[in-house]
XYZ file of N, CA, C and O in Angstrom:
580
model
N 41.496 125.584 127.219
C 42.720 125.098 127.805
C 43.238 123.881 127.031
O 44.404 123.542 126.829
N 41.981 123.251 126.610
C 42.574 121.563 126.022
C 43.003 122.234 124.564
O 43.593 121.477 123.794
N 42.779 123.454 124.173
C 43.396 123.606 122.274
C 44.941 124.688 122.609
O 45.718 125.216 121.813
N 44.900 124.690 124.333
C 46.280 125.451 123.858
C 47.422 124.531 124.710
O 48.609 124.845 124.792
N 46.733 123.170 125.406
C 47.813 122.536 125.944
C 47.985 121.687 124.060
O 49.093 121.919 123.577
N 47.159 120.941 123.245
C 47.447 120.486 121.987
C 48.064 121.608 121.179
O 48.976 121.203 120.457
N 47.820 122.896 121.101
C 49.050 123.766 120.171
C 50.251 123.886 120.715
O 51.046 124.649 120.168
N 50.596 123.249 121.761
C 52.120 123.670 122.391
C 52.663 122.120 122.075
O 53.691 121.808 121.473
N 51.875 121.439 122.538
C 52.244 119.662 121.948
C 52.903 119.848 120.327
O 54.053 120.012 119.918
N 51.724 119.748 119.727
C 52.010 120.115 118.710
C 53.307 121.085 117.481
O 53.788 120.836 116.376
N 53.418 122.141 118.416
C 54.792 122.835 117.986
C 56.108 122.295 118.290
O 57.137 122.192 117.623
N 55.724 121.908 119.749
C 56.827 120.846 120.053
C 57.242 119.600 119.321
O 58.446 119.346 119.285
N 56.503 118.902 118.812
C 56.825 117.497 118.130
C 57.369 118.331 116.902
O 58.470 118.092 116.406
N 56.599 119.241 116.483
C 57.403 119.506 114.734
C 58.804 120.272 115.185
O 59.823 120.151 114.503
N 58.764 121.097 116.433
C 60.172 121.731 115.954
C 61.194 120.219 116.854
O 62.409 120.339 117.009
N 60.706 119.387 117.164
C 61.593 118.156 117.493
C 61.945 117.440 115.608
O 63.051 117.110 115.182
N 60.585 117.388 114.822
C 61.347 116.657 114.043
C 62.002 117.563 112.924
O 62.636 116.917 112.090
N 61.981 118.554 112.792
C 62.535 119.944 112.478
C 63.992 119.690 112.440
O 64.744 119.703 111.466
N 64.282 119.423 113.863
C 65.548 119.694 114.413
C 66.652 117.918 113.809
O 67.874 117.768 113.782
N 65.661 117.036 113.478
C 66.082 115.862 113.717
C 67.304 115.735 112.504
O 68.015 114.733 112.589
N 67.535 116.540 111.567
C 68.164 116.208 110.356
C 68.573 117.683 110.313
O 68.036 118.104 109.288
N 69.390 118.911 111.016
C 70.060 119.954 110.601
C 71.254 120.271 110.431
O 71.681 121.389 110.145
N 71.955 119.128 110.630
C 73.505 119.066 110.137
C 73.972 117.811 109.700
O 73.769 116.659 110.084
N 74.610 118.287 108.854
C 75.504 117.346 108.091
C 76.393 115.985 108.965
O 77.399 116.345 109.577
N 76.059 114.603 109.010
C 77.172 114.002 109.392
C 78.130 114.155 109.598
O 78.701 113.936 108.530
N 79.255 114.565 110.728
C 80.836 114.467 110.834
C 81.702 113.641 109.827
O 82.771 114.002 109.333
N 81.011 112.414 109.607
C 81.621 111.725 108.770
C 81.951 112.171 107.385
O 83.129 112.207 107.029
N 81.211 112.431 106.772
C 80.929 113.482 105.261
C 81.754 114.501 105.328
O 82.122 115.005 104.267
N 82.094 114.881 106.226
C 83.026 116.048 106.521
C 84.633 115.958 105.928
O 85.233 116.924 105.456
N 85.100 114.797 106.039
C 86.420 114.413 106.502
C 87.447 114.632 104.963
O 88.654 114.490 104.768
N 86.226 115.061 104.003
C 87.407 115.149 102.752
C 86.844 116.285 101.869
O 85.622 116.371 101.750
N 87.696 117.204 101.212
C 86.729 118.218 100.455
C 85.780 117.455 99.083
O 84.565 117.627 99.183
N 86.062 116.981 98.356
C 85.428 116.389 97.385
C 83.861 115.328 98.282
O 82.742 115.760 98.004
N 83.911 114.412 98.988
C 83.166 114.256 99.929
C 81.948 115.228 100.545
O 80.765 115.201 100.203
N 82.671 116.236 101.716
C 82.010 117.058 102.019
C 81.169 118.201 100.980
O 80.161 118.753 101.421
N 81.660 118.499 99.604
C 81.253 119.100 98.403
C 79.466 118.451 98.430
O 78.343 118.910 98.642
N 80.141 117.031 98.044
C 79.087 116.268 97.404
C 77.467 116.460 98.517
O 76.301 116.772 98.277
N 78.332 116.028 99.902
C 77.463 115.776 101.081
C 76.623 117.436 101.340
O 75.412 117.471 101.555
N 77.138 118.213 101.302
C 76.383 119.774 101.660
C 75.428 120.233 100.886
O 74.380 120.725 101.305
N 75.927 120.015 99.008
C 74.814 119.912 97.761
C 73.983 119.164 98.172
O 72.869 119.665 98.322
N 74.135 117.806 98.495
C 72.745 117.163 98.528
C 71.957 116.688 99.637
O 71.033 115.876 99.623
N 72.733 117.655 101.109
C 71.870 118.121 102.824
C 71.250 118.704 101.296
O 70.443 118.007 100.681
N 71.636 119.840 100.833
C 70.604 121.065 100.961
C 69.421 120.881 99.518
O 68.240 121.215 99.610
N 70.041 120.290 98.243
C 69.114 120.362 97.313
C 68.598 118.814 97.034
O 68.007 118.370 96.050
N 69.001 118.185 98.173
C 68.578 116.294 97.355
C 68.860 115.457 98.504
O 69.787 114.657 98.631
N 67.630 115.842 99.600
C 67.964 114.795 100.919
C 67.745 113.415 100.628
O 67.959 112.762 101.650
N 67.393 112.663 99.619
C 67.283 111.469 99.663
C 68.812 110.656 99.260
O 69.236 109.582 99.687
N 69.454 111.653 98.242
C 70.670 111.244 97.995
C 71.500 111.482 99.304
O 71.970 110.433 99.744
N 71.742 112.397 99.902
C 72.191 113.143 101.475
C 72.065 111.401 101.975
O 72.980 110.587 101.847
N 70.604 111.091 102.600
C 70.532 109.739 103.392
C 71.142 108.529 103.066
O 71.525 107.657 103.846
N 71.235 108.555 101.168
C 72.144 106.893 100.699
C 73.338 107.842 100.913
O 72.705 107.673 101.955
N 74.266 108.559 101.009
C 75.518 108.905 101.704
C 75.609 108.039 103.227
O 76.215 106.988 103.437
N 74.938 108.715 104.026
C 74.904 108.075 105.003
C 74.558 106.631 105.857
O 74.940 106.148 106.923
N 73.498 106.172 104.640
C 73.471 105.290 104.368
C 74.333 104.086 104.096
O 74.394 102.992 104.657
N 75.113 104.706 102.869
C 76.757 103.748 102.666
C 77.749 103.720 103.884
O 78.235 102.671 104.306
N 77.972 104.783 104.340
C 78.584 104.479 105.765
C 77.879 103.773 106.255
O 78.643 102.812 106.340
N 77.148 103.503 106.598
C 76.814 102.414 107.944
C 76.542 101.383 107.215
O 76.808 100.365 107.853
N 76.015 101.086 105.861
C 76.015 99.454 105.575
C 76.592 99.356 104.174
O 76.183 98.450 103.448
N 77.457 100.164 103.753
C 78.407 99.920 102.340
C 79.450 98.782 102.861
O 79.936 98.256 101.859
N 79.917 98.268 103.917
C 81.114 97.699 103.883
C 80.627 96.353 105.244
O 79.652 96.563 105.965
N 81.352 95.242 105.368
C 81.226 94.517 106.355
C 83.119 93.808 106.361
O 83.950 94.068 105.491
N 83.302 93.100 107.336
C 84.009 92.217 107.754
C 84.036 91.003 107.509
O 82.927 90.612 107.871
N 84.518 90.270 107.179
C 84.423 88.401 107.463
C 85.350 87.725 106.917
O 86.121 88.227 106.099
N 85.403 86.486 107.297
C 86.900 85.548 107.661
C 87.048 85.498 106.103
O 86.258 85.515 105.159
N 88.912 85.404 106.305
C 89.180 85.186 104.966
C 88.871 84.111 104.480
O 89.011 83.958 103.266
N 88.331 82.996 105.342
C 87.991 81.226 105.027
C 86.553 81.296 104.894
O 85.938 80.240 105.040
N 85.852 82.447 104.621
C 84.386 82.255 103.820
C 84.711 82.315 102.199
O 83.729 82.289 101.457
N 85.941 82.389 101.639
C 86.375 83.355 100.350
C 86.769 82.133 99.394
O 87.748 81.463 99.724
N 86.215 81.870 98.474
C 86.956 80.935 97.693
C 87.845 81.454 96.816
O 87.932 82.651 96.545
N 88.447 80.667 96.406
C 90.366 80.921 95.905
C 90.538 82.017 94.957
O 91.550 82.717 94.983
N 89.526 82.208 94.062
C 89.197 83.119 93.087
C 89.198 84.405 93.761
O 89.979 85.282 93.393
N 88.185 84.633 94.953
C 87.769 85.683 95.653
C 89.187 86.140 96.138
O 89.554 87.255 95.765
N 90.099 85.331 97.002
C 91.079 85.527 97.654
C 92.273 85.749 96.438
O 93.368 86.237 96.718
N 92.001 85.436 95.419
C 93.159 85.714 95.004
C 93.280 87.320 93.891
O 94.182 87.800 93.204
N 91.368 87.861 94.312
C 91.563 89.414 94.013
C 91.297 90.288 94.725
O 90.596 91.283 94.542
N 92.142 89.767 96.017
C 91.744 90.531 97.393
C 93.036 91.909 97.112
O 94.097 91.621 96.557
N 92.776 93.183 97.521
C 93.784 93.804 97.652
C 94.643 94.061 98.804
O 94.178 93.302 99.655
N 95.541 94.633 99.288
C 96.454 94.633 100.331
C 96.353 95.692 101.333
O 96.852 96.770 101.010
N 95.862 95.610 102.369
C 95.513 96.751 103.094
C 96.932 97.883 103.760
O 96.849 98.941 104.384
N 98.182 97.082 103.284
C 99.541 97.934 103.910
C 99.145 98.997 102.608
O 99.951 99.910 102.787
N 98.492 99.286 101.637
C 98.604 100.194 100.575
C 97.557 101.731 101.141
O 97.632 102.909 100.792
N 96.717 101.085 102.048
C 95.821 102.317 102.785
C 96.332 103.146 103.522
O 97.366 102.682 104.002
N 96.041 104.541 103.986
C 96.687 105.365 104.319
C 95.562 106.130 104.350
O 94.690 106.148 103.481
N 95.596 106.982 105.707
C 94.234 108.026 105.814
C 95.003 109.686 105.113
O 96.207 109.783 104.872
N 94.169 110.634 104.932
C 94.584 111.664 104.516
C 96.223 112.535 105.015
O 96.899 113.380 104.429
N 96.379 111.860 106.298
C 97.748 112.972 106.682
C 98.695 111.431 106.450
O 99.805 111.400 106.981
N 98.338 110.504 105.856
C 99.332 109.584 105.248
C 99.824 108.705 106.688
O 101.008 108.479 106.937
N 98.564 108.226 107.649
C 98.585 107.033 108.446
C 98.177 105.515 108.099
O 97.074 105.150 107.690
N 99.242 104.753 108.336
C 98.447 103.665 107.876
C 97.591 103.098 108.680
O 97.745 103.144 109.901
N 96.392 102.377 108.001
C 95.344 102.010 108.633
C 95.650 101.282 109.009
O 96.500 100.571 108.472
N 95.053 101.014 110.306
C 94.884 99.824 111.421
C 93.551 99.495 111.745
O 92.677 100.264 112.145
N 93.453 97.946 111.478
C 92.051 97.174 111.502
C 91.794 96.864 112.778
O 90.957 96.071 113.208
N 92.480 97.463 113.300
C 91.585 98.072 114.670
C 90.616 98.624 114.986
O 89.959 98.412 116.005
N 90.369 99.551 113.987
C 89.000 100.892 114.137
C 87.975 100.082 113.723
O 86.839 100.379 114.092
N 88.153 99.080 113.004
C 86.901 98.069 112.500
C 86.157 97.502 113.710
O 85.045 97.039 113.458
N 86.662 97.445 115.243
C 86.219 96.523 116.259
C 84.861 97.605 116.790
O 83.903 97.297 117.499
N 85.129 98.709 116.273
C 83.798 99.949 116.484
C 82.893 100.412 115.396
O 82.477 101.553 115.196
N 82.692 99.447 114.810
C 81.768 100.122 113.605
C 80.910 101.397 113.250
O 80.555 101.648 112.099
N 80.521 102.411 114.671
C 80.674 103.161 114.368
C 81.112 104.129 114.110
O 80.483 105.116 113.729
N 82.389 104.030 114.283
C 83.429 104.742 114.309
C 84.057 105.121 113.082
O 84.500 106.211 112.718
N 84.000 103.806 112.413
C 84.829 103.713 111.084
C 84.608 104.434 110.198
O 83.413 104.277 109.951
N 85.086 105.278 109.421
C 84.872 105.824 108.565
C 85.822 106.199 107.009
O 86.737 106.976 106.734
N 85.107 105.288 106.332
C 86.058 104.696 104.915
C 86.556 105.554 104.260
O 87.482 105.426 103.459
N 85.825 106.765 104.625
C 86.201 108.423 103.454
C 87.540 108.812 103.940
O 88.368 109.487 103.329
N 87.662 108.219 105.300
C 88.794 109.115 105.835
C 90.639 108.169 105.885
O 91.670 108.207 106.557
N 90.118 107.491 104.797
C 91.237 106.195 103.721
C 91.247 106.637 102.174
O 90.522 107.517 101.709
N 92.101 105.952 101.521
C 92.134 106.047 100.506
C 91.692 104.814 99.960
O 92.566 104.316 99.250
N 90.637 104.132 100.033
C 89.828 102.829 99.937
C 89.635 102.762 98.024
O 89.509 103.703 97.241
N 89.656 102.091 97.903
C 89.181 102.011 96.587
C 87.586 101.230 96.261
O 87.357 100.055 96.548
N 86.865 101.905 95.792
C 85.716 101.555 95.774
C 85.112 100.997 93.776
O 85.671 101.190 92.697
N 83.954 100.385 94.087
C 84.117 100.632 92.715
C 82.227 100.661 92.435
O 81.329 100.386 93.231
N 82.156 101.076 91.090
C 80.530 101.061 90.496
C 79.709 100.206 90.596
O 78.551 100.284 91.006
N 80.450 99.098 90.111
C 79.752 97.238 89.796
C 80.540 96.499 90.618
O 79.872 95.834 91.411
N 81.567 96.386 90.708
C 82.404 95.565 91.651
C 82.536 95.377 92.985
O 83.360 96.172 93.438
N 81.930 94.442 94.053
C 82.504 94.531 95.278
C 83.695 94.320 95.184
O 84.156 93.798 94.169
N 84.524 94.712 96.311
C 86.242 95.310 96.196
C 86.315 94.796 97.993
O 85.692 95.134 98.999
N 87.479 93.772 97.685
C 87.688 93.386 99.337
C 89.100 93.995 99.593
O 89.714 94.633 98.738
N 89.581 93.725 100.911
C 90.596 94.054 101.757
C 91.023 92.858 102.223
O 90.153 92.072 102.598
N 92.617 92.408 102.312
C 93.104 91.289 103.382
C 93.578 92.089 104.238
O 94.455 92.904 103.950
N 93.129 91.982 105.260
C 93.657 92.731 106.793
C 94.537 92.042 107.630
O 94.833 92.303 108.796
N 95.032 90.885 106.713
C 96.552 90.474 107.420
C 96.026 89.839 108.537
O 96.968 89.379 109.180
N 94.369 89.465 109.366
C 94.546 89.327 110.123
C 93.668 87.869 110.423
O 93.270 87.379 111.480
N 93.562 87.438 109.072
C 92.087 86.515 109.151
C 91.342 87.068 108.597
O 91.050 86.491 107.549
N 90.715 88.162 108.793
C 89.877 88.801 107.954
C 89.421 89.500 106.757
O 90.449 89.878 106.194
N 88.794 89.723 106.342
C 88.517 90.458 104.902
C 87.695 91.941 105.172
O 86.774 91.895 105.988
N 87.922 92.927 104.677
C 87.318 93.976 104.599
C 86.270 94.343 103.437
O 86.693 94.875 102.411
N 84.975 94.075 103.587
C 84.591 93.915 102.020
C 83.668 95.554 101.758
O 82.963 95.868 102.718
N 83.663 96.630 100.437
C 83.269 97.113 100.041
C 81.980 96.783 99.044
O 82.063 96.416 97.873
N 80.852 96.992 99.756
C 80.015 96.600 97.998
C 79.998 97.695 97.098
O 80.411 98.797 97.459
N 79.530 97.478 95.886
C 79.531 98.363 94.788
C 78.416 99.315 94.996
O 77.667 99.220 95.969
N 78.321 100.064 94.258
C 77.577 101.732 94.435
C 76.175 101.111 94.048
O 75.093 101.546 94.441
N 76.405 99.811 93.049
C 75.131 99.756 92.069
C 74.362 98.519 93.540
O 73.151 98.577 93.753
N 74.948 97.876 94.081
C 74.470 97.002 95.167
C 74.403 98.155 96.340
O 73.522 97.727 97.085
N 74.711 98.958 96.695
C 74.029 99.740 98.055
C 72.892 100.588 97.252
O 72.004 101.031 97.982
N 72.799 100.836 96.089
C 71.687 101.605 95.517
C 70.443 100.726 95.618
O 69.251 101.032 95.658
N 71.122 99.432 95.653
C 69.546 98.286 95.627
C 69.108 97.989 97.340
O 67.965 97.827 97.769
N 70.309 97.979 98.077
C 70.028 97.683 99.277
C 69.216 99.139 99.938
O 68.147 98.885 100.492
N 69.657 100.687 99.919
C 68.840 101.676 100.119
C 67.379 101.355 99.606
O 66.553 100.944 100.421
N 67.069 101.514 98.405
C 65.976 101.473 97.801
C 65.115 100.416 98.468
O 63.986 100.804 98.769
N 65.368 99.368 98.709
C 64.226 98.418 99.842
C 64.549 98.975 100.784
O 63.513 99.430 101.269
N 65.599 99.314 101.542
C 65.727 99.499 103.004
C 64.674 101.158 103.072
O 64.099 101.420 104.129
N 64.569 101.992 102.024
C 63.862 102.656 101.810
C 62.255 102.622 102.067
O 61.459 103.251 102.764
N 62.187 101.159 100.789
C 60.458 100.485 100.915
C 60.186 100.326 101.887
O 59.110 100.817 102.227
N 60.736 99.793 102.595
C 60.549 98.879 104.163
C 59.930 99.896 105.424
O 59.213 99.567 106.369
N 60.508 101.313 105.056
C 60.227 101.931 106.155
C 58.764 102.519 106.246
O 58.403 103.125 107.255
């Protein structure tokens, strides 16, 4: 009795963690070039798949335009230039839900080496880090686990 209540335990926890990673983020979804990238590497390269998802939730932060010295502020770009795919302009509104936000579904400009900010007109700054700084932040946030 005790090896067939542990084989049912047992099947249970794996088809739980089985189940834990079988679809693709909604977010990844929201653009064809995006979703391309995101489905290749669910299916042949889950570690790249996770820094996708990864960059959504910690590629970008918020903060006052008065943390920014003059230099910083004066290569801030203009957020009236954003526009989501059916050509809405963004409102830094959706920022008050972080998880909500989702940068793919803008025409954001991102860059390799460069963090790339936003003036949101509102006090605030919208900041992007670079591909080569979330590759360093994954990779420990990786170690760590």
């Amino acid at each position: 009795m005790k090896k067939l209540v542990l084989i049912v335990a047992a099947f249970v926890s794996v088809s739980v963690i089985a189940q834990k990673n079988t679809q693709i983020d909604s977010r990844l979804l929201v653009n064809k070039e995006v979703a391309a990238k995101a489905q290749d590497n669910f299916k042949n390269d889950p570690d790249a798949y996770n820094q996708m998802v990864y960059e959504l939730e910690n590629g970008w932060f918020v903060q006052p335009i008065s943390n920014l010295t003059e230099g910083q502020k004066a290569q801030l770009l203009p957020v009236s230039d954003i526009v989501s795919a059916d050509g809405q302009p963004f409102d830094p509104a959706v920022l008050n839900n972080p998880n909500e936000f989702n940068f793919h579904a803008y025409n954001f400009q991102r860059n390799a080496t460069k963090t790339i900010g936003y003036d949101l007109g509102n006090g605030n700054v919208l900041v992007f880090y670079s591909a080569e700084k979330l590759r360093v932040m994954y990779s420990q946030n990786s170690s760590n686990q």
